[in-house]
Short mmCIF file of C-alpha atoms in Angstrom, two decimals:
data_model
loop_
_atom_site.label_atom_id
_atom_site.label_comp_id
_atom_site.label_asym_id
_atom_site.label_seq_id
_atom_site.Cartn_x
_atom_site.Cartn_y
_atom_site.Cartn_z
CA UNK A 1 98.69 74.81 117.80
CA UNK A 2 95.78 76.91 119.03
CA UNK A 3 97.75 78.24 121.98
CA UNK A 4 100.62 79.23 119.68
CA UNK A 5 98.23 81.13 117.41
CA UNK A 6 96.66 82.96 120.35
CA UNK A 7 100.02 84.36 121.39
CA UNK A 8 100.98 85.43 117.87
CA UNK A 9 103.11 88.54 117.59
CA UNK A 10 101.79 91.35 115.44
CA UNK A 11 103.55 94.38 114.00
CA UNK A 12 101.43 97.36 112.97
CA UNK A 13 103.26 99.57 110.48
CA UNK A 14 101.39 102.86 110.29
CA UNK A 15 101.81 105.05 107.22
CA UNK A 16 100.24 108.45 107.84
CA UNK A 17 101.93 111.84 107.41
CA UNK A 18 99.97 113.31 110.34
CA UNK A 19 99.00 110.30 112.46
CA UNK A 20 98.95 112.11 115.82
CA UNK A 21 96.45 114.66 114.43
CA UNK A 22 94.18 111.88 113.14
CA UNK A 23 91.22 110.94 115.37
CA UNK A 24 91.02 107.52 113.69
CA UNK A 25 94.69 106.70 114.17
CA UNK A 26 94.58 107.90 117.79
CA UNK A 27 91.55 105.68 118.44
CA UNK A 28 93.28 102.68 116.88
CA UNK A 29 96.51 103.27 118.78
CA UNK A 30 94.64 103.58 122.10
CA UNK A 31 92.85 100.33 121.28
CA UNK A 32 96.00 98.46 120.29
CA UNK A 33 97.70 99.50 123.54
CA UNK A 34 95.53 96.88 125.28
CA UNK A 35 97.36 94.09 123.52
CA UNK A 36 100.80 93.20 124.87
CA UNK A 37 101.79 91.21 121.80
CA UNK A 38 101.16 94.06 119.36
CA UNK A 39 104.02 96.38 118.40
CA UNK A 40 103.10 99.75 116.98
CA UNK A 41 105.42 101.56 114.62
CA UNK A 42 105.02 104.80 112.68
CA UNK A 43 106.88 104.68 109.38
CA UNK A 44 106.74 108.46 109.07
CA UNK A 45 108.34 108.92 112.51
CA UNK A 46 110.95 106.35 111.55
CA UNK A 47 111.95 108.30 108.45
CA UNK A 48 111.83 111.74 110.04
CA UNK A 49 113.92 110.70 113.05
CA UNK A 50 117.00 109.31 111.36
CA UNK A 51 118.49 107.41 108.42
CA UNK A 52 116.58 104.12 108.21
CA UNK A 53 118.63 101.05 109.11
CA UNK A 54 117.52 98.43 106.60
CA UNK A 55 119.19 95.47 108.29
CA UNK A 56 117.60 96.36 111.64
CA UNK A 57 114.19 96.68 110.03
CA UNK A 58 114.54 93.33 108.30
CA UNK A 59 115.56 91.67 111.57
CA UNK A 60 112.59 93.25 113.32
CA UNK A 61 110.11 92.03 110.70
CA UNK A 62 111.33 88.47 111.03
CA UNK A 63 110.28 88.40 114.70
CA UNK A 64 106.55 88.81 113.93
CA UNK A 65 103.85 86.39 112.82
CA UNK A 66 101.44 88.97 111.44
CA UNK A 67 102.40 92.22 109.72
CA UNK A 68 99.78 94.93 109.30
CA UNK A 69 100.07 97.86 106.92
CA UNK A 70 97.77 100.53 108.34
CA UNK A 71 97.03 103.68 106.39
CA UNK A 72 94.46 106.16 105.17
CA UNK A 73 93.79 105.62 101.46
CA UNK A 74 95.49 108.42 99.51
CA UNK A 75 94.85 108.30 95.77
CA UNK A 76 93.68 104.72 95.91
CA UNK A 77 96.68 103.23 97.72
CA UNK A 78 98.85 103.93 100.79
CA UNK A 79 100.60 107.25 101.39
CA UNK A 80 104.11 107.44 99.95
CA UNK A 81 105.87 106.60 103.23
CA UNK A 82 104.76 102.93 103.17
CA UNK A 83 105.94 102.60 99.56
CA UNK A 84 109.28 104.15 100.52
CA UNK A 85 109.58 101.62 103.34
CA UNK A 86 108.75 98.76 100.97
CA UNK A 87 111.21 100.01 98.34
CA UNK A 88 113.97 100.34 100.97
CA UNK A 89 113.42 97.39 103.30
CA UNK A 90 111.87 94.74 101.06
CA UNK A 91 114.96 94.02 99.01
CA UNK A 92 114.72 91.20 96.48
CA UNK A 93 117.24 89.28 98.56
CA UNK A 94 115.10 89.59 101.70
CA UNK A 95 111.76 88.82 100.04
CA UNK A 96 112.53 86.55 97.08
CA UNK A 97 115.94 84.92 97.59
CA UNK A 98 115.86 84.41 101.38
CA UNK A 99 112.05 84.37 101.58
CA UNK A 100 112.21 85.72 105.12
CA UNK A 101 108.54 86.71 105.30
CA UNK A 102 107.28 83.36 104.04
CA UNK A 103 104.19 82.00 105.85
CA UNK A 104 103.75 85.20 107.86
CA UNK A 105 100.41 86.95 107.50
CA UNK A 106 99.91 90.31 105.77
CA UNK A 107 96.90 92.41 106.69
CA UNK A 108 95.80 95.87 105.57
CA UNK A 109 93.95 98.28 107.85
CA UNK A 110 92.58 100.95 105.53
CA UNK A 111 90.73 104.08 106.59
CA UNK A 112 88.47 105.78 104.06
CA UNK A 113 87.02 109.27 104.06
CA UNK A 114 84.36 108.16 101.58
CA UNK A 115 81.74 105.49 102.09
CA UNK A 116 82.79 101.92 101.40
CA UNK A 117 79.65 101.58 99.26
CA UNK A 118 81.22 103.98 96.72
CA UNK A 119 83.86 101.37 95.96
CA UNK A 120 82.10 99.01 93.59
CA UNK A 121 81.18 98.74 89.92
CA UNK A 122 78.63 101.47 89.26
CA UNK A 123 79.64 103.32 92.43
CA UNK A 124 81.33 106.72 92.46
CA UNK A 125 84.79 105.18 92.82
CA UNK A 126 84.08 102.34 90.37
CA UNK A 127 86.61 99.85 91.76
CA UNK A 128 86.50 97.67 94.87
CA UNK A 129 89.09 97.94 97.63
CA UNK A 130 90.20 94.38 96.71
CA UNK A 131 90.89 95.58 93.16
CA UNK A 132 92.73 98.70 94.29
CA UNK A 133 94.90 96.75 96.74
CA UNK A 134 96.07 94.18 94.14
CA UNK A 135 99.68 95.44 94.35
CA UNK A 136 99.74 94.47 98.05
CA UNK A 137 98.17 91.10 97.26
CA UNK A 138 100.76 90.55 94.52
CA UNK A 139 103.48 91.45 97.02
CA UNK A 140 102.10 88.94 99.55
CA UNK A 141 102.07 86.27 96.83
CA UNK A 142 105.66 87.03 95.90
CA UNK A 143 106.78 86.98 99.52
CA UNK A 144 104.92 83.72 100.20
CA UNK A 145 102.79 85.48 102.84
CA UNK A 146 99.18 84.70 103.73
CA UNK A 147 97.12 87.65 102.53
CA UNK A 148 94.36 88.43 105.02
CA UNK A 149 91.01 90.04 104.28
CA UNK A 150 91.50 93.80 104.59
CA UNK A 151 90.11 95.60 107.62
CA UNK A 152 88.32 98.69 106.30
CA UNK A 153 87.14 101.64 108.38
CA UNK A 154 85.03 104.08 106.41
CA UNK A 155 83.89 107.47 107.65
CA UNK A 156 85.12 107.04 111.22
CA UNK A 157 83.93 110.54 112.09
CA UNK A 158 80.28 109.54 111.59
CA UNK A 159 80.41 106.50 113.91
CA UNK A 160 78.36 106.67 117.11
CA UNK A 161 79.59 105.27 120.43
CA UNK A 162 78.11 101.82 119.85
CA UNK A 163 79.70 101.54 116.41
CA UNK A 164 83.05 102.68 117.78
CA UNK A 165 82.80 100.07 120.50
CA UNK A 166 82.15 97.37 117.90
CA UNK A 167 84.99 98.72 115.80
CA UNK A 168 87.36 98.49 118.77
CA UNK A 169 86.61 94.82 119.36
CA UNK A 170 86.79 93.93 115.67
CA UNK A 171 90.07 95.80 115.34
CA UNK A 172 91.67 94.06 118.31
CA UNK A 173 90.56 90.75 116.84
CA UNK A 174 92.02 91.69 113.46
CA UNK A 175 95.34 92.49 115.09
CA UNK A 176 95.67 89.42 117.21
CA UNK A 177 93.03 86.70 116.75
CA UNK A 178 93.79 83.67 114.58
CA UNK A 179 92.52 83.92 111.00
CA UNK A 180 90.19 83.01 109.46
CA UNK A 181 88.08 83.92 112.46
CA UNK A 182 85.57 81.12 113.06
CA UNK A 183 83.04 81.47 115.88
CA UNK A 184 84.92 78.93 117.94
CA UNK A 185 88.25 80.72 117.46
CA UNK A 186 86.60 84.04 118.21
CA UNK A 187 85.31 82.75 121.55
CA UNK A 188 88.67 81.28 122.51
CA UNK A 189 90.41 84.49 121.60
CA UNK A 190 87.97 86.57 123.61
CA UNK A 191 88.33 84.41 126.70
CA UNK A 192 92.12 84.61 126.51
CA UNK A 193 91.99 88.35 126.04
CA UNK A 194 89.59 88.91 128.90
CA UNK A 195 91.79 86.95 131.29
CA UNK A 196 94.78 89.03 130.30
CA UNK A 197 92.83 92.24 130.62
CA UNK A 198 91.57 91.54 134.15
CA UNK A 199 94.90 92.25 135.82
CA UNK A 200 96.67 95.51 136.53
CA UNK A 201 94.70 98.00 134.48
CA UNK A 202 93.94 101.64 135.27
CA UNK A 203 90.39 102.89 135.91
CA UNK A 204 90.27 104.40 132.43
CA UNK A 205 91.33 101.15 130.89
CA UNK A 206 88.76 99.22 132.90
CA UNK A 207 86.06 101.58 131.67
CA UNK A 208 86.99 100.77 128.07
CA UNK A 209 87.16 97.12 129.06
CA UNK A 210 83.54 97.31 130.20
CA UNK A 211 82.62 98.60 126.78
CA UNK A 212 84.37 95.65 125.21
CA UNK A 213 82.63 93.15 127.46
CA UNK A 214 79.25 94.71 126.65
CA UNK A 215 80.05 94.37 122.99
CA UNK A 216 81.07 90.75 123.38
CA UNK A 217 77.86 90.00 125.24
CA UNK A 218 75.73 91.46 122.46
CA UNK A 219 77.78 89.58 119.87
CA UNK A 220 77.46 86.39 121.91
CA UNK A 221 73.69 86.83 121.88
CA UNK A 222 73.81 87.14 118.11
CA UNK A 223 75.94 84.02 117.87
CA UNK A 224 73.52 82.08 120.09
CA UNK A 225 70.59 83.24 117.94
CA UNK A 226 72.42 82.10 114.83
CA UNK A 227 73.19 78.71 116.33
CA UNK A 228 69.52 78.31 117.29
CA UNK A 229 68.46 79.22 113.75
CA UNK A 230 70.88 76.72 112.25
CA UNK A 231 69.58 74.03 114.57
CA UNK A 232 65.98 74.78 113.58
CA UNK A 233 66.82 74.62 109.87
CA UNK A 234 68.65 71.33 110.33
CA UNK A 235 65.76 69.90 112.32
CA UNK A 236 63.34 70.82 109.56
CA UNK A 237 65.56 69.18 106.96
CA UNK A 238 65.58 65.84 108.74
CA UNK B 1 91.18 119.52 65.37
CA UNK B 2 93.69 117.15 63.86
CA UNK B 3 96.41 119.81 63.62
CA UNK B 4 95.86 120.76 67.27
CA UNK B 5 96.26 117.15 68.35
CA UNK B 6 99.49 116.75 66.39
CA UNK B 7 101.12 119.61 68.29
CA UNK B 8 99.98 118.37 71.72
CA UNK B 9 102.25 119.11 74.62
CA UNK B 10 103.43 116.18 76.70
CA UNK B 11 105.00 116.05 80.14
CA UNK B 12 106.99 112.95 81.08
CA UNK B 13 107.29 112.59 84.86
CA UNK B 14 109.99 110.02 85.55
CA UNK B 15 110.03 108.21 88.89
CA UNK B 16 113.26 106.25 89.26
CA UNK B 17 115.72 106.48 92.16
CA UNK B 18 118.69 105.88 89.83
CA UNK B 19 117.46 106.99 86.39
CA UNK B 20 120.85 108.08 85.04
CA UNK B 21 122.30 104.63 85.80
CA UNK B 22 119.41 102.91 84.00
CA UNK B 23 120.05 101.85 80.39
CA UNK B 24 116.31 101.84 79.71
CA UNK B 25 115.69 105.33 81.05
CA UNK B 26 118.76 106.67 79.21
CA UNK B 27 117.47 105.14 75.97
CA UNK B 28 114.02 106.65 76.49
CA UNK B 29 115.40 110.07 77.37
CA UNK B 30 117.65 110.08 74.27
CA UNK B 31 114.61 109.13 72.20
CA UNK B 32 112.34 111.77 73.71
CA UNK B 33 114.95 114.47 73.06
CA UNK B 34 113.90 114.30 69.38
CA UNK B 35 110.52 115.74 70.20
CA UNK B 36 110.35 119.47 70.82
CA UNK B 37 106.92 119.33 72.42
CA UNK B 38 107.91 116.81 75.08
CA UNK B 39 109.11 118.02 78.48
CA UNK B 40 111.15 115.60 80.56
CA UNK B 41 111.17 115.82 84.32
CA UNK B 42 112.76 113.62 86.97
CA UNK B 43 110.68 113.55 90.15
CA UNK B 44 113.63 112.20 92.13
CA UNK B 45 115.88 115.07 90.99
CA UNK B 46 113.08 117.48 91.83
CA UNK B 47 112.87 116.22 95.41
CA UNK B 48 116.61 115.92 95.99
CA UNK B 49 117.36 119.41 94.65
CA UNK B 50 115.09 121.53 96.82
CA UNK B 51 111.80 121.84 98.67
CA UNK B 52 109.07 121.12 96.12
CA UNK B 53 106.94 124.12 95.17
CA UNK B 54 103.43 122.74 94.93
CA UNK B 55 101.86 125.80 93.31
CA UNK B 56 104.57 125.88 90.62
CA UNK B 57 104.09 122.18 89.93
CA UNK B 58 100.35 122.57 89.62
CA UNK B 59 100.78 125.50 87.21
CA UNK B 60 103.21 123.47 85.14
CA UNK B 61 100.87 120.48 84.88
CA UNK B 62 98.05 122.67 83.59
CA UNK B 63 100.13 123.63 80.54
CA UNK B 64 100.23 120.07 79.14
CA UNK B 65 97.74 118.00 77.15
CA UNK B 66 99.22 114.61 77.98
CA UNK B 67 100.87 113.63 81.25
CA UNK B 68 103.00 110.49 81.37
CA UNK B 69 104.04 108.70 84.56
CA UNK B 70 107.15 106.76 83.63
CA UNK B 71 108.69 104.28 86.04
CA UNK B 72 110.16 100.85 86.62
CA UNK B 73 107.65 98.65 88.43
CA UNK B 74 108.76 98.27 92.07
CA UNK B 75 106.58 95.93 94.11
CA UNK B 76 103.76 96.07 91.60
CA UNK B 77 103.42 99.85 91.37
CA UNK B 78 105.61 102.93 90.91
CA UNK B 79 108.59 103.72 93.13
CA UNK B 80 107.75 105.84 96.16
CA UNK B 81 108.82 109.15 94.59
CA UNK B 82 105.84 109.26 92.19
CA UNK B 83 103.46 108.56 95.08
CA UNK B 84 105.10 111.32 97.10
CA UNK B 85 104.62 113.69 94.16
CA UNK B 86 100.96 112.66 93.85
CA UNK B 87 100.37 113.04 97.59
CA UNK B 88 101.98 116.50 97.58
CA UNK B 89 100.91 118.05 94.28
CA UNK B 90 97.54 116.43 93.58
CA UNK B 91 95.61 118.16 96.34
CA UNK B 92 91.88 117.54 96.49
CA UNK B 93 91.35 121.19 95.60
CA UNK B 94 93.50 120.88 92.47
CA UNK B 95 92.09 117.53 91.29
CA UNK B 96 88.51 117.37 92.55
CA UNK B 97 87.28 120.88 93.35
CA UNK B 98 89.00 122.82 90.55
CA UNK B 99 89.28 119.80 88.25
CA UNK B 100 92.40 121.28 86.65
CA UNK B 101 93.52 118.07 84.94
CA UNK B 102 90.10 117.36 83.41
CA UNK B 103 90.18 116.11 79.80
CA UNK B 104 93.96 115.82 79.80
CA UNK B 105 95.39 112.40 79.02
CA UNK B 106 97.19 110.18 81.52
CA UNK B 107 99.59 107.55 80.23
CA UNK B 108 101.87 105.10 82.05
CA UNK B 109 105.23 104.02 80.68
CA UNK B 110 106.19 100.99 82.76
CA UNK B 111 109.46 99.09 82.53
CA UNK B 112 109.53 95.50 83.76
CA UNK B 113 112.49 93.31 84.66
CA UNK B 114 110.31 90.22 84.24
CA UNK B 115 108.54 89.08 81.11
CA UNK B 116 105.15 90.63 80.40
CA UNK B 117 103.82 87.09 79.88
CA UNK B 118 104.28 86.42 83.62
CA UNK B 119 101.56 88.98 84.34
CA UNK B 120 98.36 87.03 83.76
CA UNK B 121 96.11 84.56 85.52
CA UNK B 122 98.11 81.36 85.87
CA UNK B 123 101.39 83.20 85.25
CA UNK B 124 104.11 83.63 87.85
CA UNK B 125 102.88 87.10 88.82
CA UNK B 126 99.18 86.13 88.63
CA UNK B 127 97.78 89.60 87.94
CA UNK B 128 97.77 91.68 84.75
CA UNK B 129 99.41 95.09 84.51
CA UNK B 130 95.91 96.56 84.01
CA UNK B 131 94.85 95.04 87.33
CA UNK B 132 97.95 96.22 89.18
CA UNK B 133 97.62 99.77 87.82
CA UNK B 134 93.98 100.19 88.94
CA UNK B 135 94.94 102.89 91.46
CA UNK B 136 96.23 105.04 88.58
CA UNK B 137 93.10 104.34 86.55
CA UNK B 138 90.96 105.29 89.56
CA UNK B 139 92.97 108.49 89.89
CA UNK B 140 92.42 109.31 86.20
CA UNK B 141 88.69 108.72 86.66
CA UNK B 142 88.58 110.98 89.69
CA UNK B 143 90.56 113.70 87.91
CA UNK B 144 88.35 113.44 84.79
CA UNK B 145 91.41 112.48 82.72
CA UNK B 146 91.45 110.18 79.71
CA UNK B 147 93.31 107.04 80.78
CA UNK B 148 95.50 105.78 77.94
CA UNK B 149 96.60 102.21 77.32
CA UNK B 150 99.84 101.69 79.25
CA UNK B 151 103.11 101.51 77.33
CA UNK B 152 105.00 98.53 78.70
CA UNK B 153 108.66 97.73 78.11
CA UNK B 154 109.66 94.32 79.42
CA UNK B 155 113.21 93.02 79.62
CA UNK B 156 114.81 95.91 77.75
CA UNK B 157 118.26 94.36 78.23
CA UNK B 158 117.34 91.41 76.00
CA UNK B 159 116.15 93.53 73.03
CA UNK B 160 118.23 93.37 69.83
CA UNK B 161 118.91 96.42 67.66
CA UNK B 162 115.83 95.92 65.50
CA UNK B 163 113.56 95.61 68.52
CA UNK B 164 115.09 98.70 70.10
CA UNK B 165 114.51 100.60 66.89
CA UNK B 166 110.85 99.55 66.88
CA UNK B 167 110.60 100.47 70.55
CA UNK B 168 111.98 103.93 69.83
CA UNK B 169 109.33 104.65 67.19
CA UNK B 170 106.49 103.24 69.31
CA UNK B 171 107.66 105.22 72.32
CA UNK B 172 107.83 108.52 70.40
CA UNK B 173 104.33 107.82 69.10
CA UNK B 174 103.12 107.08 72.63
CA UNK B 175 104.51 110.39 73.84
CA UNK B 176 103.17 112.57 71.13
CA UNK B 177 100.83 110.98 68.58
CA UNK B 178 97.08 111.42 68.94
CA UNK B 179 95.32 108.53 70.70
CA UNK B 180 93.81 106.12 69.95
CA UNK B 181 96.40 105.59 67.25
CA UNK B 182 94.59 104.62 64.03
CA UNK B 183 96.65 103.84 60.93
CA UNK B 184 95.62 107.14 59.37
CA UNK B 185 96.61 109.11 62.47
CA UNK B 186 99.87 107.21 62.69
CA UNK B 187 100.77 108.15 59.11
CA UNK B 188 99.91 111.81 59.67
CA UNK B 189 101.94 111.87 62.83
CA UNK B 190 104.94 110.27 61.13
CA UNK B 191 104.88 112.73 58.23
CA UNK B 192 104.72 115.67 60.63
CA UNK B 193 107.58 114.25 62.66
CA UNK B 194 109.78 113.55 59.66
CA UNK B 195 109.38 117.09 58.37
CA UNK B 196 110.39 118.46 61.75
CA UNK B 197 113.35 116.12 61.99
CA UNK B 198 114.79 117.01 58.56
CA UNK B 199 116.17 120.35 59.66
CA UNK B 200 119.17 121.28 61.78
CA UNK B 201 120.20 117.93 63.28
CA UNK B 202 123.70 116.68 64.14
CA UNK B 203 125.29 113.72 62.36
CA UNK B 204 124.56 111.49 65.35
CA UNK B 205 120.94 112.52 65.39
CA UNK B 206 120.65 111.93 61.63
CA UNK B 207 122.04 108.43 62.11
CA UNK B 208 119.29 107.64 64.60
CA UNK B 209 116.82 109.31 62.26
CA UNK B 210 117.84 106.84 59.55
CA UNK B 211 117.00 104.02 61.92
CA UNK B 212 113.59 105.54 62.51
CA UNK B 213 112.92 105.92 58.80
CA UNK B 214 113.91 102.31 58.20
CA UNK B 215 111.51 101.25 60.90
CA UNK B 216 108.72 103.35 59.42
CA UNK B 217 109.35 101.84 56.01
CA UNK B 218 109.10 98.30 57.35
CA UNK B 219 105.96 99.24 59.28
CA UNK B 220 104.53 100.89 56.18
CA UNK B 221 105.13 97.67 54.28
CA UNK B 222 103.23 95.80 57.00
CA UNK B 223 100.39 98.30 56.78
CA UNK B 224 100.25 97.95 53.01
CA UNK B 225 100.18 94.16 53.35
CA UNK B 226 97.36 94.42 55.85
CA UNK B 227 95.38 96.72 53.57
CA UNK B 228 95.87 94.28 50.70
CA UNK B 229 94.70 91.38 52.89
CA UNK B 230 91.63 93.31 53.96
CA UNK B 231 90.82 94.12 50.33
CA UNK B 232 91.16 90.44 49.35
CA UNK B 233 88.88 89.32 52.17
CA UNK B 234 86.30 91.93 51.23
CA UNK B 235 86.50 90.94 47.55
CA UNK B 236 85.89 87.30 48.47
CA UNK B 237 82.88 88.26 50.58
CA UNK B 238 81.19 90.07 47.72
#
């Protein structure tokens, strides 16, 4: 079971009219390239290149365990290209009658220009991201998919190197680690990933790998601290 | 003030990939044709005809008091064409910096294939239409627009003649009557409309007009009954 989950296949469907000009999308694509079981696909490129082949797309989707919609938030939802893809490819037959996406996972990777703190009651944007993404949650319900917690990146441009490094690890986990991500699962996932990453990488990739390992070490320290705290609390209770 | 409101200009932006083949959209368009101050515009026709002229669109929008997004619900929001229009025409400069749509009204006319009763906690669709339309409400907030109650038409195909007749009157009111629609405002609006409709109509139009008048009469009877009930309750309280 665990070993199956660790090798899960993930499809990232990016909806962004100018993805190659976006620093955030470039960062995420570079990160995702480390994972062999992640397939990256630009919806906008797909539509600009040729007439979309709906049957091919449906076949492709069926081969994945986790499907990620990744997009910058435009007017409180995805850009139009993702909606076009959904309108075209997610026919009622495919989603409702045949239930082909049933039990697959649906995740959203959302980039925000504004601060996440603005998205709450009393905040400038008034509504939470969970509220604004209800149509996607409703779609997951209809399709019988498992709706994952959204992965939100706000104000990428303001992140320092350390924050970007943490973001990279969290993002790779979001793409490919089993959910929900318990500490135990996280450790297993990291070990598997590190083993895979050891072999056949370029110098540049190894440099980034060092960053990841540093990040894991600092996280591991945090985890150990937490475990110690929990033990102390339990001891006091007895 | 009141007379200005009664002559408000309304733009209906229809998002529907096959509007002319839709019985519901055809019915609504035929209805809206009775109102001189309503402009009807198909976003899909706009995009298929030519390259969209963003500056022209923005100028057009500024001339209206009420803007209606009208669409069948596809995967819990509008079809992609409305989102494309929003992404293209609603630039941050136009909406946020210049605030050109400020104080205008935004209404949604949503047609549903499923029953409206399915859209609630515990229902088949789990979420309410208000919840699913949050992105539009958030947009209205950002634009400084007045967000109107949505006008929802569920299962149009099952409506009998009487229900269609009631729908027609309610729809015309939604497009052009002042909101919120008090009984007094409703009466004023109806009188204004009837006067306009008396002159220069074809036989076919007069036939439909008779239907409307019948509907108004039956509504007026309901209103009179309600007023009588309220008077009785008040009399008992004294």
